[in-house]
PDB file of C-alpha atoms in Angstrom:
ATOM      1  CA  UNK A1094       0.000   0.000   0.000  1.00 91.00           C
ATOM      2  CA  UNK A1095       2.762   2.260   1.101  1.00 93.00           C
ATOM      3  CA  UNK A1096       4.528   1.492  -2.346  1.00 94.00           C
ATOM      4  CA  UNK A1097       1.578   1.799  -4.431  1.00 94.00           C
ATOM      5  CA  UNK A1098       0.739   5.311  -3.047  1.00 94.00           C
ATOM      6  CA  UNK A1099       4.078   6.774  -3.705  1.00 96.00           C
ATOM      7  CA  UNK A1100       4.453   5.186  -6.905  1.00 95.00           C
ATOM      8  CA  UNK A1101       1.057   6.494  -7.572  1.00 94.00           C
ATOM      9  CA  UNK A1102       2.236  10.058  -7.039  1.00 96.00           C
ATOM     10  CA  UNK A1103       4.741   9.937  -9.753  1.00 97.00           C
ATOM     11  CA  UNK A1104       2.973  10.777 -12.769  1.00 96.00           C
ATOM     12  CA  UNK A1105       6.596  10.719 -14.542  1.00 97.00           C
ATOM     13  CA  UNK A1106       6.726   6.643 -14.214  1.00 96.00           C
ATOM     14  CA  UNK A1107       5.679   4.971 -17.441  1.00 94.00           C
ATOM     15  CA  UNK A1108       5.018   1.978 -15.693  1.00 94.00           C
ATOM     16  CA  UNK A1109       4.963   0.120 -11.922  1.00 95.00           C
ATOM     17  CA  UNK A1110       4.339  -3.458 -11.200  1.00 95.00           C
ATOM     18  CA  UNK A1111       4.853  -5.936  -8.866  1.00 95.00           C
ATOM     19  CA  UNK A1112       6.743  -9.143  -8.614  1.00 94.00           C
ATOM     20  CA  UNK A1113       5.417 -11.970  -6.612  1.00 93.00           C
ATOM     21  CA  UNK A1114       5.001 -15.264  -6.547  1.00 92.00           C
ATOM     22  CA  UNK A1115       2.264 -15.606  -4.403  1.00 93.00           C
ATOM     23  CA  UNK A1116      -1.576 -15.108  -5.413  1.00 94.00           C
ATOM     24  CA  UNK A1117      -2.183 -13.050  -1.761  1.00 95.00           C
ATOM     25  CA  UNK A1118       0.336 -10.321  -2.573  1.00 93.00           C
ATOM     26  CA  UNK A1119      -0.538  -9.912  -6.063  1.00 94.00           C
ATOM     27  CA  UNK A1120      -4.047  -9.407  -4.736  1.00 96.00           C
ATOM     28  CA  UNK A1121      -2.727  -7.052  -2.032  1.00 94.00           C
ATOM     29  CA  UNK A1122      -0.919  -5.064  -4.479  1.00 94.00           C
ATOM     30  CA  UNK A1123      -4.223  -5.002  -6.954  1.00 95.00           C
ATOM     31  CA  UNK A1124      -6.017  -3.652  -4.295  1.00 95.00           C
ATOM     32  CA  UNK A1125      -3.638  -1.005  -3.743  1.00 94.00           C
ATOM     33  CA  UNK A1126      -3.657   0.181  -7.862  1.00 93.00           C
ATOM     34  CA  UNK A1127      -0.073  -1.786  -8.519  1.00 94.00           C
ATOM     35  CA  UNK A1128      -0.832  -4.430 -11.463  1.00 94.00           C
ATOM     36  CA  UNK A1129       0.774  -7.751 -10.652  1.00 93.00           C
ATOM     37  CA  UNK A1130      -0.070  -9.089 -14.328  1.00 93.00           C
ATOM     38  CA  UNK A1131       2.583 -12.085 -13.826  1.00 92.00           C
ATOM     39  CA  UNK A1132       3.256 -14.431 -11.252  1.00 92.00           C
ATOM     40  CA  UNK A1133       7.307 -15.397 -10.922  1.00 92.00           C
ATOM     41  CA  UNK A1134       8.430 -18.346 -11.881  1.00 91.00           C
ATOM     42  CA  UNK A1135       9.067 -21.302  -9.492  1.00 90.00           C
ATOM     43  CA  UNK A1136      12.899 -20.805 -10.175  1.00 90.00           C
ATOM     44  CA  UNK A1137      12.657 -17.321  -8.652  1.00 91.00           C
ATOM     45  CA  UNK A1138      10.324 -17.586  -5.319  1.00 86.00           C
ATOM     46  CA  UNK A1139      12.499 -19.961  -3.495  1.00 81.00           C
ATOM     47  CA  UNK A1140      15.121 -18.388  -0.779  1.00 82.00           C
ATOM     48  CA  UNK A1141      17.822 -19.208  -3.399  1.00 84.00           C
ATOM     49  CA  UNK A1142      16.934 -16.644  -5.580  1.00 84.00           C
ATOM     50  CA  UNK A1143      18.338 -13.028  -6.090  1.00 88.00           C
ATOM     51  CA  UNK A1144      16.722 -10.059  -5.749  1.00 88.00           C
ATOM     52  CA  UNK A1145      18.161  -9.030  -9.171  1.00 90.00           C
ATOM     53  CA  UNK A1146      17.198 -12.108 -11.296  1.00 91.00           C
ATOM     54  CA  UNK A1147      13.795 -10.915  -9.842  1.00 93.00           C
ATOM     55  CA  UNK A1148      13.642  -7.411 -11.428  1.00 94.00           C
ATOM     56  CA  UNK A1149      15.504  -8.642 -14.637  1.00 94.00           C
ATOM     57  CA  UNK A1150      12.506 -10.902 -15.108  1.00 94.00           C
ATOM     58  CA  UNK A1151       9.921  -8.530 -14.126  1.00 95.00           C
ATOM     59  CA  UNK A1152      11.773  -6.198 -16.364  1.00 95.00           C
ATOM     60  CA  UNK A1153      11.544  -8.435 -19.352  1.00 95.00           C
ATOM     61  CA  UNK A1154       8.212  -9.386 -18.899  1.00 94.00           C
ATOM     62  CA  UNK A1155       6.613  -5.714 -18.905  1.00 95.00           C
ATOM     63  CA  UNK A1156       8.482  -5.329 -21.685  1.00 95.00           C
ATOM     64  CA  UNK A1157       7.728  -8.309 -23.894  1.00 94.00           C
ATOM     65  CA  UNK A1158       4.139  -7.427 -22.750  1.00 93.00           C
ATOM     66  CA  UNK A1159       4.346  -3.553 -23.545  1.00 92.00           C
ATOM     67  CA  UNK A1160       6.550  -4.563 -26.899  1.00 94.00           C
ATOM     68  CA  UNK A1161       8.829  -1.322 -25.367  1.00 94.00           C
ATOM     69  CA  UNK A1162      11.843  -1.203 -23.882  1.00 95.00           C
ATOM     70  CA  UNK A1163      12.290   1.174 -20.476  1.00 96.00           C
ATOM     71  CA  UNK A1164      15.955   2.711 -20.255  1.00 95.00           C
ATOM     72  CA  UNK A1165      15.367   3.296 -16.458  1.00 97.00           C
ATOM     73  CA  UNK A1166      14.578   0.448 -13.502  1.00 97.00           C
ATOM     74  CA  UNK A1167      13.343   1.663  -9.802  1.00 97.00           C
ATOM     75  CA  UNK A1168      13.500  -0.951  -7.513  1.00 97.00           C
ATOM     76  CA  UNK A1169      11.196   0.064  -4.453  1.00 96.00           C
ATOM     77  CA  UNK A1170      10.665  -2.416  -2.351  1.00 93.00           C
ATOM     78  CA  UNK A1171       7.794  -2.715   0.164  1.00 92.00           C
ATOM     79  CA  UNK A1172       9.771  -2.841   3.188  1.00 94.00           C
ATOM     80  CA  UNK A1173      10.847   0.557   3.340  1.00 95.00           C
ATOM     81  CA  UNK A1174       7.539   2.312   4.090  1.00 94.00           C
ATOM     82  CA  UNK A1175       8.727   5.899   5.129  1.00 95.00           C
ATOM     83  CA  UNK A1176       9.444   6.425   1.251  1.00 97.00           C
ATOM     84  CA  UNK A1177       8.368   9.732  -0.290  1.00 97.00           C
ATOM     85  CA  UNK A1178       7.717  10.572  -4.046  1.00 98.00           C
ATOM     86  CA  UNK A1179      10.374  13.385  -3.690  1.00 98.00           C
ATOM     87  CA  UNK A1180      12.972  10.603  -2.796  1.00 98.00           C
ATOM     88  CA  UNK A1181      12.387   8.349  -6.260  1.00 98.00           C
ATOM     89  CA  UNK A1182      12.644  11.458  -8.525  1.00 98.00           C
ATOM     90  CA  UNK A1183      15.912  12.207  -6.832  1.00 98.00           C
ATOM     91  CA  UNK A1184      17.306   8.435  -7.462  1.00 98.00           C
ATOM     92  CA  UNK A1185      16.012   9.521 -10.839  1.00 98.00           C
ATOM     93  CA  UNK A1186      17.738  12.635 -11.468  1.00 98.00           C
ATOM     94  CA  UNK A1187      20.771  11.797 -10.028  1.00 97.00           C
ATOM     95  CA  UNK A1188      21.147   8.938 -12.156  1.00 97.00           C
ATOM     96  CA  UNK A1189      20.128  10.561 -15.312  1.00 97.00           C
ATOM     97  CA  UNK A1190      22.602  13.724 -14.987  1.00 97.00           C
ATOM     98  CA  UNK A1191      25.432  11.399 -15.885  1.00 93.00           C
ATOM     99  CA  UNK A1192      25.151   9.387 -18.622  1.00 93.00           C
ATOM    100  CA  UNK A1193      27.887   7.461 -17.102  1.00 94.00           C
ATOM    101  CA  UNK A1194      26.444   6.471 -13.949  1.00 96.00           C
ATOM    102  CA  UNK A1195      25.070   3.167 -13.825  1.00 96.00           C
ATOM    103  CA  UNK A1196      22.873   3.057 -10.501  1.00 97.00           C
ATOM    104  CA  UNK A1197      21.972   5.158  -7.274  1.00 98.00           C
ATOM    105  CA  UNK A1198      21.120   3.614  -4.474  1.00 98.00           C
ATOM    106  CA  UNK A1199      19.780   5.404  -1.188  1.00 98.00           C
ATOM    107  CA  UNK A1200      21.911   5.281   2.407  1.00 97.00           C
ATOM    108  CA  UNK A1201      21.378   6.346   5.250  1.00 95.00           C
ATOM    109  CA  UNK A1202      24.167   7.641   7.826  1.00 91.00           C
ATOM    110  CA  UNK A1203      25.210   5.427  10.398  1.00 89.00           C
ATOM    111  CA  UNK A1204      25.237   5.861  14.279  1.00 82.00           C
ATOM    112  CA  UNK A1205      28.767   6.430  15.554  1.00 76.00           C
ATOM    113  CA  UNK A1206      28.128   3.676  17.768  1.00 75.00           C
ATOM    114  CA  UNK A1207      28.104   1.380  14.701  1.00 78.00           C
ATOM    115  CA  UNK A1208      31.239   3.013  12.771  1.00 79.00           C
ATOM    116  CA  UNK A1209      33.641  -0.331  11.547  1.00 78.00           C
ATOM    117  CA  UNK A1210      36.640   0.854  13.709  1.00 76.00           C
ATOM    118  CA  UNK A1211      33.929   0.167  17.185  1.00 77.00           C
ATOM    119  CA  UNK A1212      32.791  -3.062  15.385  1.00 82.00           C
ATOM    120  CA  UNK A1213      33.916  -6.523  17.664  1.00 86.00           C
ATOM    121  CA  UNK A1214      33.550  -9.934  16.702  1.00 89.00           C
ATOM    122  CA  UNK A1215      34.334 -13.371  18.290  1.00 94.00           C
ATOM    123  CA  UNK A1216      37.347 -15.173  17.024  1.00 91.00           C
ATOM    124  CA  UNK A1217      38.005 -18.596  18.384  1.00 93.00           C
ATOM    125  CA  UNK A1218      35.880 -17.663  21.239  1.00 91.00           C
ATOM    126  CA  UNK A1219      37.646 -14.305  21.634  1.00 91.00           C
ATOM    127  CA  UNK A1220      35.947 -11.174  21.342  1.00 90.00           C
ATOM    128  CA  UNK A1221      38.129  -8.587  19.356  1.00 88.00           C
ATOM    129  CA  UNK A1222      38.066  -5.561  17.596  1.00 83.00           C
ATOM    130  CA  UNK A1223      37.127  -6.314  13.960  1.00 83.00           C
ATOM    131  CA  UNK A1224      39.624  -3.472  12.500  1.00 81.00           C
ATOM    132  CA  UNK A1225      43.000  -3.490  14.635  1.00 80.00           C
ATOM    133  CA  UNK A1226      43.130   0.278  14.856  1.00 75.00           C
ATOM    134  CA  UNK A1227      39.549  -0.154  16.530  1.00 71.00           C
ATOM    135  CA  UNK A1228      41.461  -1.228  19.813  1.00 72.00           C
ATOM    136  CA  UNK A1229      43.166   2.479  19.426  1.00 72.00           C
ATOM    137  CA  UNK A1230      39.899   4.195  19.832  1.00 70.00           C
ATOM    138  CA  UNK A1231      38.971   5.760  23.248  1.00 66.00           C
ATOM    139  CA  UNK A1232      35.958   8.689  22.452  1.00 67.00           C
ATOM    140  CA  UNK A1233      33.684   9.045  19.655  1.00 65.00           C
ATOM    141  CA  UNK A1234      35.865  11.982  18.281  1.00 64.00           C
ATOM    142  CA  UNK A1235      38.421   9.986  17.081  1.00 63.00           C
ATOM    143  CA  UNK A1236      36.290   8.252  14.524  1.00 68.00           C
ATOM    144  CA  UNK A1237      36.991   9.391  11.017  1.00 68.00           C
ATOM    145  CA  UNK A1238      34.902   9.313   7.794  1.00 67.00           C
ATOM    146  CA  UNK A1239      31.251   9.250   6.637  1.00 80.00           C
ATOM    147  CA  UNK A1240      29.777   5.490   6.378  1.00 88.00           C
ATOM    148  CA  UNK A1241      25.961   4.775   4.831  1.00 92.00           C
ATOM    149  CA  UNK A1242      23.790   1.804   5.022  1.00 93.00           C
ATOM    150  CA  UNK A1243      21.485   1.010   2.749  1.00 94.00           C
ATOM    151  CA  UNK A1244      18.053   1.910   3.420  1.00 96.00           C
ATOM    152  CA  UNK A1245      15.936   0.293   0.885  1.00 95.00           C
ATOM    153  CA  UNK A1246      13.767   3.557   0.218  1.00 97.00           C
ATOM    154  CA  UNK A1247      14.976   3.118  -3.561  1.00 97.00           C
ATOM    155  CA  UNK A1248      17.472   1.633  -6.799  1.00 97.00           C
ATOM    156  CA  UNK A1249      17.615   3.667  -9.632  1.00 98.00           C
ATOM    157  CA  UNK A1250      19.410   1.443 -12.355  1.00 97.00           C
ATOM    158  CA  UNK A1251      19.699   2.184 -15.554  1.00 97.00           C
ATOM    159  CA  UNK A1252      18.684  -1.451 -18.056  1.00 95.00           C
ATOM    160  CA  UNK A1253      22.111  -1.705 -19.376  1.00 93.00           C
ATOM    161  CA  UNK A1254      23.018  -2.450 -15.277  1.00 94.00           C
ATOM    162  CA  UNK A1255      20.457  -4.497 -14.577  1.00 93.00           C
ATOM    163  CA  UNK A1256      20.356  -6.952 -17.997  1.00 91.00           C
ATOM    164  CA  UNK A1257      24.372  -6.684 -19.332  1.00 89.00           C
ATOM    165  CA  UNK A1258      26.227  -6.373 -15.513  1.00 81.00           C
ATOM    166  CA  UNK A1259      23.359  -8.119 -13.298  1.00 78.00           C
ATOM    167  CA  UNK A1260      24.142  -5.539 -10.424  1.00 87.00           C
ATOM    168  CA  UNK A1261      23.473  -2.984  -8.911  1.00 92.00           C
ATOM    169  CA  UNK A1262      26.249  -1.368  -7.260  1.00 93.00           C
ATOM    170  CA  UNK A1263      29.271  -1.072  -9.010  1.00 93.00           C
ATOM    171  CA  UNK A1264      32.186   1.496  -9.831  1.00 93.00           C
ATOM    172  CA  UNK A1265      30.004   4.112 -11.304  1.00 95.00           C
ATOM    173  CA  UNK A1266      27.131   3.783  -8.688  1.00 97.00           C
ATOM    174  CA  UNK A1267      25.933   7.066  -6.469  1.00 97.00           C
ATOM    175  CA  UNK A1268      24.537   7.209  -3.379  1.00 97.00           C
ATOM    176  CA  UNK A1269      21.156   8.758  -2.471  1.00 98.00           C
ATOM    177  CA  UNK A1270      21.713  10.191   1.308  1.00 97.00           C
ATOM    178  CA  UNK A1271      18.264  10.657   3.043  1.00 97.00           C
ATOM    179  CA  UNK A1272      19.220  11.955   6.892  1.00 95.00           C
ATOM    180  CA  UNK A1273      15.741  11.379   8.092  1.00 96.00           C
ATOM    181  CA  UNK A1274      14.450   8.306  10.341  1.00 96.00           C
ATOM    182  CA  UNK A1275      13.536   5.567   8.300  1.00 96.00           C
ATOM    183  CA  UNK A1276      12.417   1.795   8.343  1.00 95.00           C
ATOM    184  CA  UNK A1277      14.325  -0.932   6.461  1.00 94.00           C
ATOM    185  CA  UNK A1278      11.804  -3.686   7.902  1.00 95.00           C
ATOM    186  CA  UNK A1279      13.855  -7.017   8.232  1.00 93.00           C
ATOM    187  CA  UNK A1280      12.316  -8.083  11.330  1.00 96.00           C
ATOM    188  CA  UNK A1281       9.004  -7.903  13.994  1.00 96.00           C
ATOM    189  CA  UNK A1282      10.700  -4.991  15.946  1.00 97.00           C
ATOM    190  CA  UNK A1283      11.208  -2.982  12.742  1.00 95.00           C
ATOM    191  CA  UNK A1284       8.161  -2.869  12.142  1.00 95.00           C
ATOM    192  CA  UNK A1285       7.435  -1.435  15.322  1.00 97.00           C
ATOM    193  CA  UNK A1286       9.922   1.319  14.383  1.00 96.00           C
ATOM    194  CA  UNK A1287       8.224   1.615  10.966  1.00 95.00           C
ATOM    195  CA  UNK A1288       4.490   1.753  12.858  1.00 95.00           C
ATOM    196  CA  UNK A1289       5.917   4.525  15.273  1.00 96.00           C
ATOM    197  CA  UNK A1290       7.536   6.745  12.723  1.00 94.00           C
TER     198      UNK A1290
END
């Protein structure tokens, strides 16, 4: 629902859909004004498949229905419900200023509390630093540089990423920074977050 209303908001998108595999969601997204006009093969709605071999056959399925071909691919996933219209034209024009950029993809900033040089893990029952020069670090101050998480608000790819490379982040891909609280709902508590926002 979230999806659909955004999407619905951006007059400039030729065409949304969605990509299930389950009769429940495509009737979920129906409701909602998202055509689900395919169900996904078997091959792609077991854990084992990507995410990208997804889109590449929703992709190619709009378009041996439309008999057109779409230069542009936004990925927007329903678990990212805080998602505004403002935030896919951005992916948009940020991919489209360059002809040589091949994706965006939106981040978030991470807490200082989860920078890599505070990261530990547990080594043959050990806990230790996961960086060595993490053990050097006594106040938040001393932690340098700007690191991003995905957020899943939105992927911007152009085709040529999606159908010749089969990624989506690679050396000419941009990030999107949104500095605003967001849900990236993996999890039961998330969605709490997501609810409270």
């Amino acid at each position: 629902a979230h999806a659909a209303t955004v999407l619905g908001a951006c007059d400039w998108v030729d065409a949304a859909v969605v990509s299930t595999d389950d009769d429940r969601y495509r009737a979920e997204a129906e409701r909602y004004g998202l055509p689900a006009p395919f169900l996904r093969p078997v091959e792609l709605a077991g854990p084992e498949a990507s995410a990208l071999d997804t889109v590449a056959h929703a992709l190619h399925s709009v378009e041996s229905a439309s008999e057109q071909q779409f230069d542009v691919v936004l990925i927007v996933e329903p678990t990212s419900p805080g998602r505004m219209p403002a935030d896919l034209l951005a992916a948009t024009d940020l991919l489209l200023d360059d002809h040589a950029t091949n994706s965006v993809v939106s981040v978030s900033p991470i807490e200082a509390k989860h920078h890599p040089r505070k990261l530990l893990e547990v080594r043959a029952g050990a806990l230790v630093h996961h960086r060595p020069e993490g053990a050097s670090v006594v106040a938040r101050q001393q932690l340098s540089g700007a690191y991003f998480a995905r957020n899943g608000v939105c992927y911007a790819l152009r085709r040529r990423c999606l159908v010749d490379r089969l990624g989506i982040i690679t050396d000419r891909t941009l990030p999107l920074v949104i500095d605003r609280p967001l849900a990236n709902i993996d999890t039961p508590l998330d969605l709490e977050w997501a609810r409270f926002l």
